[in-house]
């Protein structure tokens, strides 16, 4: 993509009402624009990152569930049947259509997915089943703030599992637990599971996945050893391995403020291993048995001919919030420093002297070669000063920068710089494409 054709309205100044780094940087780098409180339009750069995050989530979720797409607007009737129409409170946006039919803009999808299951699955042979979708949600938050971190409209991945018995349902929960660890790892994040409250979703087993950040709105209490653990891809059907891994991760004390047991925390975790910090909730797992399947009649006939209400869990990831969370973790005073897996472009080319034919020819040539090998490149070909082009490139956070100017061209070289490091290296023009490709593949 050439910058001269790319809609990227960057801002030089910090917007006054943006209080946290991610909000400031998303506005300054032209990723989003607010349309009304807690509701945002996504401009090209922001949408590219959103899609990259979606892809990572989809790739992992496809290993353990099937993607569907449910609507944003739901019939109020199913929410009345589950009892949540009144329980959910003011966060739910209620709508009347022209026939005075009551609708809602979905804040979550337990009811709707249970209805789909109940109308279409009759036999135990179709269970276990796990379905997920990636869809916009609306919650009329009392204080939407920090940009897309706490929006009113936000993009969520939500998955729902259906099982015959509690043992299988816990296996579904455990698979999701490991899947989440892998998803966040792929984004370069160290997300940790903490024991959590179930809130209005209900149920009795729940973990939040959180990222440590000063600006986080949750407070967590945990054993620092949990940060030293690592995860790999596994065979999800190996029930005992799945359970062993989850047991290992949950053997370290971790808790939200709501579920904190102060005595237990102090007895299990030695004082120098205690971490009490702010964190951002990026995912949430719930197991709630038959809380929705009973009122909404989601049952199957088992082998013995008996009707069984399925045991369910639900599993959310805040896709749009993750962008803010990643920026909170990966930024410096100049701007964003994207991890490569989510970066909108892998390479940014800065032509430092647009008016000099040699610089422009070589920039264009490197740009074309990189594009033809499938690398996502943003080439800043605008007729602007070098300083402002470099500042913009730093602001938008592309992981690799190729800087092309007369000084290094004298040695037949260009400069290669990693966004989050301070060292620039000169690389011969004839090698630059291969060098960059090697670095990207290695990451
Ligand atoms: P919070 O405690 O932050 O309000 P929640 O516990 O109400 O979130 P869940 O019902 O667990 O949210 O939703 C699943 C995920 O959706 C959350 O883990 C979070 O990442 C994301 N999410 C929830 N509310 C918002 C919001 N207002 N804006 C952006 N993302 C959100
Ligand atoms: Mg939650």
Coordinates of C-alpha atoms and ligand atoms in Angstrom, one line a residue:
X1 CA 0.0 0.0 0.0
X2 CA 1.3 3.5 -0.9
X3 CA 0.7 6.0 1.9
X4 CA -0.4 8.6 -0.7
X5 CA -3.4 6.4 -1.5
X6 CA -4.1 5.2 2.0
X7 CA -6.7 6.8 4.2
X8 CA -4.6 7.4 7.4
X9 CA -5.6 10.6 9.2
X10 CA -2.8 10.7 11.8
X11 CA -2.9 13.5 14.4
X12 CA 0.2 15.4 15.7
X13 CA -1.4 16.4 19.0
X14 CA -2.7 14.3 21.8
X15 CA -6.5 14.4 21.9
X16 CA -7.4 16.1 25.2
X17 CA -10.1 13.8 26.4
X18 CA -8.2 10.6 25.8
X19 CA -6.8 9.5 29.2
X20 CA -5.0 6.3 28.5
X21 CA -2.2 5.6 26.1
X22 CA -4.1 3.1 23.9
X23 CA -7.0 5.5 23.4
X24 CA -4.7 8.4 22.6
X25 CA -2.6 6.3 20.2
X26 CA -5.6 4.7 18.4
X27 CA -6.9 8.2 17.7
X28 CA -3.6 9.7 16.8
X29 CA -2.7 6.8 14.5
X30 CA -6.0 7.2 12.6
X31 CA -7.3 3.7 13.6
X32 CA -10.7 4.7 15.0
X33 CA -13.0 7.7 15.3
X34 CA -15.7 8.1 17.9
X35 CA -19.2 8.3 16.5
X36 CA -21.0 8.7 19.8
X37 CA -20.2 7.7 23.4
X38 CA -18.5 4.3 23.4
X39 CA -19.3 3.7 19.7
X40 CA -16.6 3.8 17.1
X41 CA -16.0 3.7 13.4
X42 CA -13.0 1.7 12.3
X43 CA -10.7 3.3 9.7
X44 CA -8.5 1.2 7.4
X45 CA -5.5 0.8 9.8
X46 CA -7.7 -0.1 12.8
X47 CA -9.8 -2.5 10.8
X48 CA -6.6 -4.3 9.6
X49 CA -5.5 -4.9 13.2
X50 CA -9.1 -6.0 14.2
X51 CA -9.1 -8.5 11.3
X52 CA -5.7 -9.9 12.3
X53 CA -6.8 -10.4 15.8
X54 CA -10.0 -12.0 14.6
X55 CA -7.9 -14.4 12.4
X56 CA -5.8 -15.5 15.3
X57 CA -8.8 -16.2 17.4
X58 CA -10.6 -18.0 14.5
X59 CA -7.6 -20.2 13.7
X60 CA -7.4 -21.5 17.2
X61 CA -11.1 -21.7 17.9
X62 CA -11.6 -23.8 14.8
X63 CA -9.5 -26.5 16.4
X64 CA -12.2 -27.1 19.1
X65 CA -15.4 -25.5 17.8
X66 CA -17.4 -24.5 14.7
X67 CA -18.0 -21.0 13.6
X68 CA -21.5 -19.7 13.1
X69 CA -22.9 -16.2 12.9
X70 CA -25.9 -15.1 14.9
X71 CA -27.5 -11.7 14.5
X72 CA -26.9 -8.6 16.6
X73 CA -30.7 -8.1 17.1
X74 CA -32.5 -10.7 19.1
X75 CA -36.1 -11.4 20.0
X76 CA -36.9 -10.3 23.6
X77 CA -39.0 -13.4 24.1
X78 CA -36.1 -15.8 24.6
X79 CA -34.7 -13.4 27.3
X80 CA -38.0 -13.4 29.0
X81 CA -38.0 -17.2 29.0
X82 CA -34.5 -17.4 30.6
X83 CA -35.5 -14.7 33.2
X84 CA -32.7 -12.4 32.1
X85 CA -34.9 -9.8 30.3
X86 CA -35.4 -8.0 33.6
X87 CA -32.3 -9.3 35.4
X88 CA -29.8 -7.9 32.9
X89 CA -30.6 -4.3 33.9
X90 CA -30.0 -1.0 32.1
X91 CA -27.0 -2.3 30.1
X92 CA -29.4 -4.0 27.8
X93 CA -30.6 -1.9 24.8
X94 CA -34.3 -2.6 24.2
X95 CA -35.9 -1.8 20.9
X96 CA -39.5 -1.8 19.6
X97 CA -40.0 -2.5 15.9
X98 CA -42.9 -1.0 13.8
X99 CA -45.2 -3.8 14.9
X100 CA -44.4 -3.0 18.6
X101 CA -42.5 -6.2 18.8
X102 CA -39.9 -6.2 21.5
X103 CA -36.3 -6.7 20.4
X104 CA -32.9 -6.2 22.0
X105 CA -29.4 -5.6 20.7
X106 CA -27.5 -8.6 22.0
X107 CA -25.2 -8.0 24.9
X108 CA -24.3 -11.8 24.8
X109 CA -25.8 -14.9 23.1
X110 CA -26.6 -17.7 25.6
X111 CA -30.3 -17.6 25.0
X112 CA -30.1 -17.4 21.2
X113 CA -27.6 -20.2 20.8
X114 CA -29.5 -22.4 23.3
X115 CA -32.6 -21.9 21.2
X116 CA -30.7 -22.8 18.0
X117 CA -29.5 -26.0 19.7
X118 CA -32.9 -26.8 21.1
X119 CA -34.6 -26.5 17.7
X120 CA -32.1 -28.4 15.8
X121 CA -30.3 -31.0 17.9
X122 CA -32.3 -33.9 19.2
X123 CA -30.0 -36.8 19.6
X124 CA -27.1 -37.5 22.0
X125 CA -25.1 -38.5 18.9
X126 CA -24.8 -34.8 18.0
X127 CA -23.2 -34.0 21.4
X128 CA -20.6 -32.8 22.4
X129 CA -21.0 -29.7 20.3
X130 CA -19.3 -26.3 20.5
X131 CA -20.3 -23.3 18.5
X132 CA -18.7 -19.8 18.3
X133 CA -19.3 -16.6 16.5
X134 CA -17.5 -13.2 16.2
X135 CA -20.2 -10.5 16.4
X136 CA -20.8 -7.0 17.6
X137 CA -22.4 -6.7 21.0
X138 CA -24.0 -3.7 22.7
X139 CA -24.0 -3.0 26.4
X140 CA -25.2 0.4 27.6
X141 CA -22.3 0.8 29.9
X142 CA -22.8 3.4 32.6
X143 CA -19.3 4.9 32.0
X144 CA -18.0 4.0 28.5
X145 CA -14.4 5.1 28.6
X146 CA -10.8 4.6 27.5
X147 CA -11.8 4.3 23.8
X148 CA -12.5 0.7 22.7
X149 CA -11.3 -0.7 26.0
X150 CA -14.8 -0.1 27.5
X151 CA -17.1 0.7 24.6
X152 CA -20.8 0.4 24.4
X153 CA -20.6 -1.4 21.0
X154 CA -17.7 -3.8 20.9
X155 CA -16.6 -6.9 19.0
X156 CA -16.7 -10.2 20.9
X157 CA -15.9 -13.8 20.2
X158 CA -18.3 -15.9 22.1
X159 CA -18.4 -19.7 22.1
X160 CA -20.9 -22.0 23.7
X161 CA -20.4 -25.7 24.6
X162 CA -23.1 -28.4 24.9
X163 CA -22.4 -31.7 26.6
X164 CA -24.3 -34.7 28.0
X165 CA -22.8 -34.8 31.4
X166 CA -20.7 -32.7 33.8
X167 CA -17.5 -34.6 33.1
X168 CA -17.6 -33.9 29.4
X169 CA -18.7 -30.3 30.0
X170 CA -15.6 -29.7 32.2
X171 CA -13.5 -31.2 29.4
X172 CA -15.0 -28.6 27.0
X173 CA -14.2 -25.9 29.6
X174 CA -10.6 -27.1 30.0
X175 CA -10.1 -27.3 26.2
X176 CA -11.2 -23.6 26.0
X177 CA -8.9 -22.7 28.9
X178 CA -5.8 -24.1 27.0
X179 CA -7.1 -22.7 23.7
X180 CA -7.2 -19.2 25.3
X181 CA -3.7 -19.5 26.6
X182 CA -2.5 -20.3 23.0
X183 CA -4.6 -17.5 21.5
X184 CA -3.1 -14.8 23.7
X185 CA 0.4 -16.2 23.3
X186 CA 0.1 -15.9 19.6
X187 CA -0.6 -12.2 20.1
X188 CA 2.6 -11.8 22.0
X189 CA 0.6 -11.4 25.3
X190 CA 1.2 -13.0 28.7
X191 CA -2.4 -13.6 29.7
X192 CA -3.0 -15.3 33.0
X193 CA -6.2 -17.1 34.1
X194 CA -7.6 -15.9 37.4
X195 CA -10.5 -17.4 39.4
X196 CA -13.5 -15.2 38.8
X197 CA -17.0 -14.2 39.7
X198 CA -19.7 -15.4 37.4
X199 CA -21.8 -12.2 37.3
X200 CA -25.0 -12.0 35.3
X201 CA -24.0 -14.9 33.1
X202 CA -24.4 -17.2 36.2
X203 CA -23.0 -20.6 37.0
X204 CA -20.4 -22.0 39.4
X205 CA -17.0 -22.3 37.6
X206 CA -15.3 -19.3 36.0
X207 CA -12.0 -17.9 35.0
X208 CA -11.0 -14.5 33.6
X209 CA -8.0 -14.1 31.4
X210 CA -6.2 -10.9 32.2
X211 CA -3.2 -8.9 31.0
X212 CA -1.3 -6.8 33.6
X213 CA -1.5 -3.1 32.8
X214 CA -1.4 0.0 35.0
X215 CA -4.6 1.3 33.4
X216 CA -6.5 -2.0 33.8
X217 CA -9.8 -1.7 35.6
X218 CA -9.6 -5.1 37.3
X219 CA -7.5 -5.8 40.4
X220 CA -5.9 -9.2 40.6
X221 CA -4.0 -11.1 43.3
X222 CA -1.7 -13.9 42.3
X223 CA 1.4 -16.0 42.7
X224 CA 4.2 -14.5 40.5
X225 CA 5.1 -18.1 39.5
X226 CA 2.1 -18.2 37.2
X227 CA 3.9 -15.8 34.8
X228 CA 6.8 -18.3 34.4
X229 CA 4.5 -21.0 32.9
X230 CA 4.3 -21.7 29.2
X231 CA 1.9 -23.4 26.9
X232 CA 2.1 -25.3 23.6
X233 CA -0.3 -26.7 21.1
X234 CA -1.7 -30.0 22.2
X235 CA -4.0 -32.8 21.2
X236 CA -7.3 -31.5 22.5
X237 CA -8.9 -34.9 22.5
X238 CA -6.4 -36.2 25.1
X239 CA -8.7 -35.7 28.0
X240 CA -6.2 -36.6 30.7
X241 CA -3.5 -34.3 29.3
X242 CA -6.0 -31.4 28.9
X243 CA -7.0 -31.9 32.5
X244 CA -3.4 -32.2 33.7
X245 CA -2.4 -28.9 32.1
X246 CA -5.4 -27.0 33.5
X247 CA -4.7 -28.5 37.0
X248 CA -1.1 -27.3 36.7
X249 CA -2.1 -23.7 35.7
X250 CA -4.8 -23.5 38.4
X251 CA -2.4 -24.8 41.1
X252 CA -1.0 -21.2 41.3
X253 CA -3.2 -18.9 43.4
X254 CA -4.8 -16.3 41.3
X255 CA -8.0 -14.3 42.0
X256 CA -10.0 -11.2 41.1
X257 CA -10.9 -8.8 43.9
X258 CA -14.4 -10.3 44.1
X259 CA -13.2 -13.9 44.7
X260 CA -10.2 -13.0 46.8
X261 CA -9.8 -15.2 49.9
X262 CA -7.2 -13.2 51.9
X263 CA -6.3 -16.0 54.3
X264 CA -5.8 -18.6 51.5
X265 CA -3.8 -16.1 49.5
X266 CA -1.4 -15.4 52.4
X267 CA -1.1 -19.0 53.4
X268 CA -0.5 -20.3 49.8
X269 CA 1.8 -17.6 48.4
X270 CA 5.0 -16.4 50.1
X271 CA 5.2 -12.7 50.6
X272 CA 7.8 -12.1 47.9
X273 CA 5.8 -14.0 45.3
X274 CA 2.6 -12.0 45.9
X275 CA 1.5 -9.8 43.0
X276 CA -1.4 -7.4 43.4
X277 CA -1.8 -5.4 40.3
X278 CA -4.2 -3.8 37.9
X279 CA -5.1 -5.8 34.9
X280 CA -7.3 -5.8 31.8
X281 CA -9.8 -8.6 31.4
X282 CA -9.5 -9.9 27.8
X283 CA -11.4 -13.2 28.1
X284 CA -13.8 -15.0 30.3
X285 CA -14.8 -18.7 30.8
X286 CA -18.1 -19.8 32.4
X287 CA -19.5 -23.2 33.2
X288 CA -23.2 -23.0 34.2
X289 CA -24.6 -26.5 33.7
X290 CA -28.3 -26.4 32.9
X291 CA -29.0 -22.7 33.8
X292 CA -30.2 -22.0 30.2
X293 CA -30.9 -25.4 28.8
X294 CA -33.7 -26.1 31.3
X295 CA -35.8 -22.9 30.9
X296 CA -35.2 -23.0 27.1
X297 CA -35.7 -26.7 26.8
X298 CA -32.4 -27.7 25.2
X299 CA -32.4 -31.4 25.7
X300 CA -31.4 -34.6 23.9
X301 CA -32.6 -38.1 24.2
X302 CA -29.8 -40.3 25.5
X303 CA -28.9 -43.9 24.7
X304 CA -31.4 -45.2 27.2
X305 CA -34.2 -43.1 25.8
X306 CA -34.2 -40.6 28.6
X307 CA -34.4 -36.8 28.1
X308 CA -31.4 -35.0 29.3
X309 CA -30.9 -31.2 29.6
X310 CA -27.5 -30.4 28.1
X311 CA -24.7 -29.0 30.3
X312 CA -23.4 -25.7 28.9
X313 CA -20.6 -23.3 29.2
X314 CA -19.9 -19.9 27.5
X315 CA -16.5 -18.4 26.6
X316 CA -15.9 -14.8 25.6
X317 CA -12.9 -12.9 24.2
X318 CA -13.0 -9.1 23.8
X319 CA -11.7 -8.8 20.2
X320 CA -11.9 -5.0 20.0
X321 CA -10.7 -4.5 23.7
X322 CA -7.7 -6.7 22.9
X323 CA -6.4 -4.0 20.5
X324 CA -6.4 -1.5 23.4
X325 CA -4.8 -4.1 25.7
X326 CA -2.0 -4.9 23.2
X327 CA -1.3 -1.2 22.8
X328 CA -1.2 -0.7 26.6
X329 CA 1.5 -3.3 26.8
X330 CA 3.4 -2.5 23.6
X331 CA 4.0 1.3 23.2
X332 CA 6.6 3.9 24.0
X333 CA 6.7 7.7 24.0
X334 CA 6.8 7.7 20.2
X335 CA 3.8 5.5 19.5
X336 CA 2.6 1.9 19.1
X337 CA 5.0 -1.1 18.8
X338 CA 2.9 -3.9 17.3
X339 CA 3.8 -7.5 17.8
X340 CA 4.3 -8.9 14.3
X341 CA 1.3 -11.3 14.5
X342 CA -1.2 -8.5 14.8
X343 CA 0.6 -5.7 13.0
X344 CA -1.4 -4.0 10.1
X345 CA 1.7 -4.1 7.9
X346 CA 5.0 -6.0 8.6
X347 CA 7.2 -3.4 6.9
X348 CA 7.1 0.3 6.5
X349 CA 9.3 2.0 3.8
X350 CA 10.2 5.6 4.5
X351 CA 11.5 7.5 1.5
X352 CA 13.5 10.3 3.2
X353 CA 13.9 12.4 0.0
X354 CA 10.8 12.0 -2.2
X355 CA 12.2 14.6 -4.6
X356 CA 15.4 12.8 -5.4
X357 CA 15.0 10.4 -8.3
X358 CA 17.5 7.9 -7.0
X359 CA 15.7 7.6 -3.6
X360 CA 12.3 7.3 -5.2
X361 CA 13.4 4.7 -7.8
X362 CA 15.1 2.5 -5.2
X363 CA 12.1 2.9 -2.8
X364 CA 9.7 2.0 -5.5
X365 CA 11.8 -1.0 -6.5
X366 CA 12.2 -2.4 -2.9
X367 CA 8.4 -1.8 -2.4
X368 CA 7.5 -3.8 -5.5
X369 CA 9.8 -6.6 -4.7
X370 CA 8.6 -7.0 -1.2
X371 CA 4.9 -6.8 -2.3
X372 CA 5.5 -9.5 -4.9
X373 CA 6.8 -11.9 -2.3
X374 CA 3.6 -11.4 -0.3
X375 CA 4.9 -9.1 2.5
X376 CA 2.4 -6.5 3.7
X377 CA 4.2 -3.2 3.2
X378 CA 3.2 0.5 3.7
X379 CA 5.4 2.7 1.5
X380 CA 5.4 6.4 2.7
X381 CA 5.8 8.0 -0.7
X382 CA 4.4 11.4 0.3
X383 CA 6.1 14.6 -0.4
X384 CA 6.7 15.5 3.2
X385 CA 9.7 16.2 5.4
X386 CA 11.8 13.2 6.6
X387 CA 11.2 14.1 10.3
X388 CA 7.4 14.0 10.1
X389 CA 7.4 10.8 8.0
X390 CA 9.6 9.1 10.5
X391 CA 7.5 10.3 13.4
X392 CA 4.4 9.0 11.7
X393 CA 5.9 5.6 11.0
X394 CA 6.9 5.4 14.7
X395 CA 3.4 6.4 15.7
X396 CA 1.6 3.7 13.8
X397 CA 4.0 1.1 15.0
X398 CA 4.9 -1.1 12.0
X399 CA 7.5 -3.6 13.3
X400 CA 10.2 -3.1 10.6
X401 CA 11.2 0.1 9.0
X402 CA 13.3 0.5 5.8
X403 CA 14.7 4.1 5.6
X404 CA 15.9 5.2 2.2
X405 CA 17.9 8.4 1.9
X406 CA 21.0 9.8 0.2
X407 CA 23.4 9.2 3.1
X408 CA 23.2 5.4 3.1
X409 CA 22.6 5.2 -0.7
X410 CA 26.1 6.6 -1.2
X411 CA 27.3 3.2 0.1
X412 CA 24.7 1.4 -1.9
X413 CA 22.8 0.7 1.3
X414 CA 19.5 1.4 3.0
X415 CA 18.8 1.4 6.8
X416 CA 16.8 -1.3 8.5
X417 CA 15.3 -0.6 11.9
X418 CA 13.2 -2.6 14.2
X419 CA 10.5 -0.4 15.7
X420 CA 11.0 -1.4 19.3
X421 CA 14.8 -1.4 19.2
X422 CA 17.2 1.5 18.9
X423 CA 19.8 0.1 16.6
X424 CA 19.7 0.7 12.8
X425 CA 21.7 -1.4 10.5
X426 CA 22.8 -0.5 7.0
X427 CA 22.0 -3.3 4.5
X428 CA 23.1 -3.5 0.9
X429 CA 20.3 -2.7 -1.6
X430 CA 20.7 -6.0 -3.3
X431 CA 20.2 -7.9 0.0
X432 CA 17.5 -5.9 1.7
X433 CA 14.5 -7.9 0.4
X434 CA 15.9 -11.2 1.4
X435 CA 17.1 -9.9 4.8
X436 CA 13.7 -8.5 5.7
X437 CA 11.9 -11.7 4.6
X438 CA 14.3 -13.8 6.7
X439 CA 13.6 -11.6 9.8
X440 CA 9.9 -11.7 9.3
X441 CA 9.8 -15.5 8.9
X442 CA 12.0 -15.9 12.0
X443 CA 9.6 -14.0 14.2
Ligands
LIG1 P1 -16.1 -6.1 32.3 O1 -15.9 -6.7 33.7 O2 -14.8 -5.5 31.8 O3 -17.2 -5.1 32.2 P2 -17.6 -8.4 31.6 O4 -17.1 -9.3 32.7 O5 -18.9 -7.7 31.8 O6 -16.4 -7.3 31.3 P3 -18.0 -10.6 29.8 O7 -19.4 -10.7 29.9 O8 -17.1 -11.5 30.6 O9 -17.6 -9.1 30.2 O10 -17.6 -10.5 28.3 C1 -16.5 -11.2 27.6 C2 -15.4 -10.3 27.2 O11 -15.9 -9.2 26.4 C3 -14.7 -9.6 28.3 O12 -13.7 -10.5 28.9 C4 -14.1 -8.4 27.7 O13 -12.8 -8.7 27.1 C5 -15.1 -8.0 26.6 N1 -15.9 -6.9 27.0 C6 -16.9 -6.9 27.9 N2 -17.4 -5.7 28.0 C7 -16.8 -4.9 27.2 C8 -16.9 -3.5 26.8 N3 -17.8 -2.7 27.4 N4 -16.0 -3.0 25.9 C9 -15.1 -3.8 25.3 N5 -15.0 -5.1 25.6 C10 -15.8 -5.7 26.5
LIG2 MG1 -16.2 -11.0 32.4

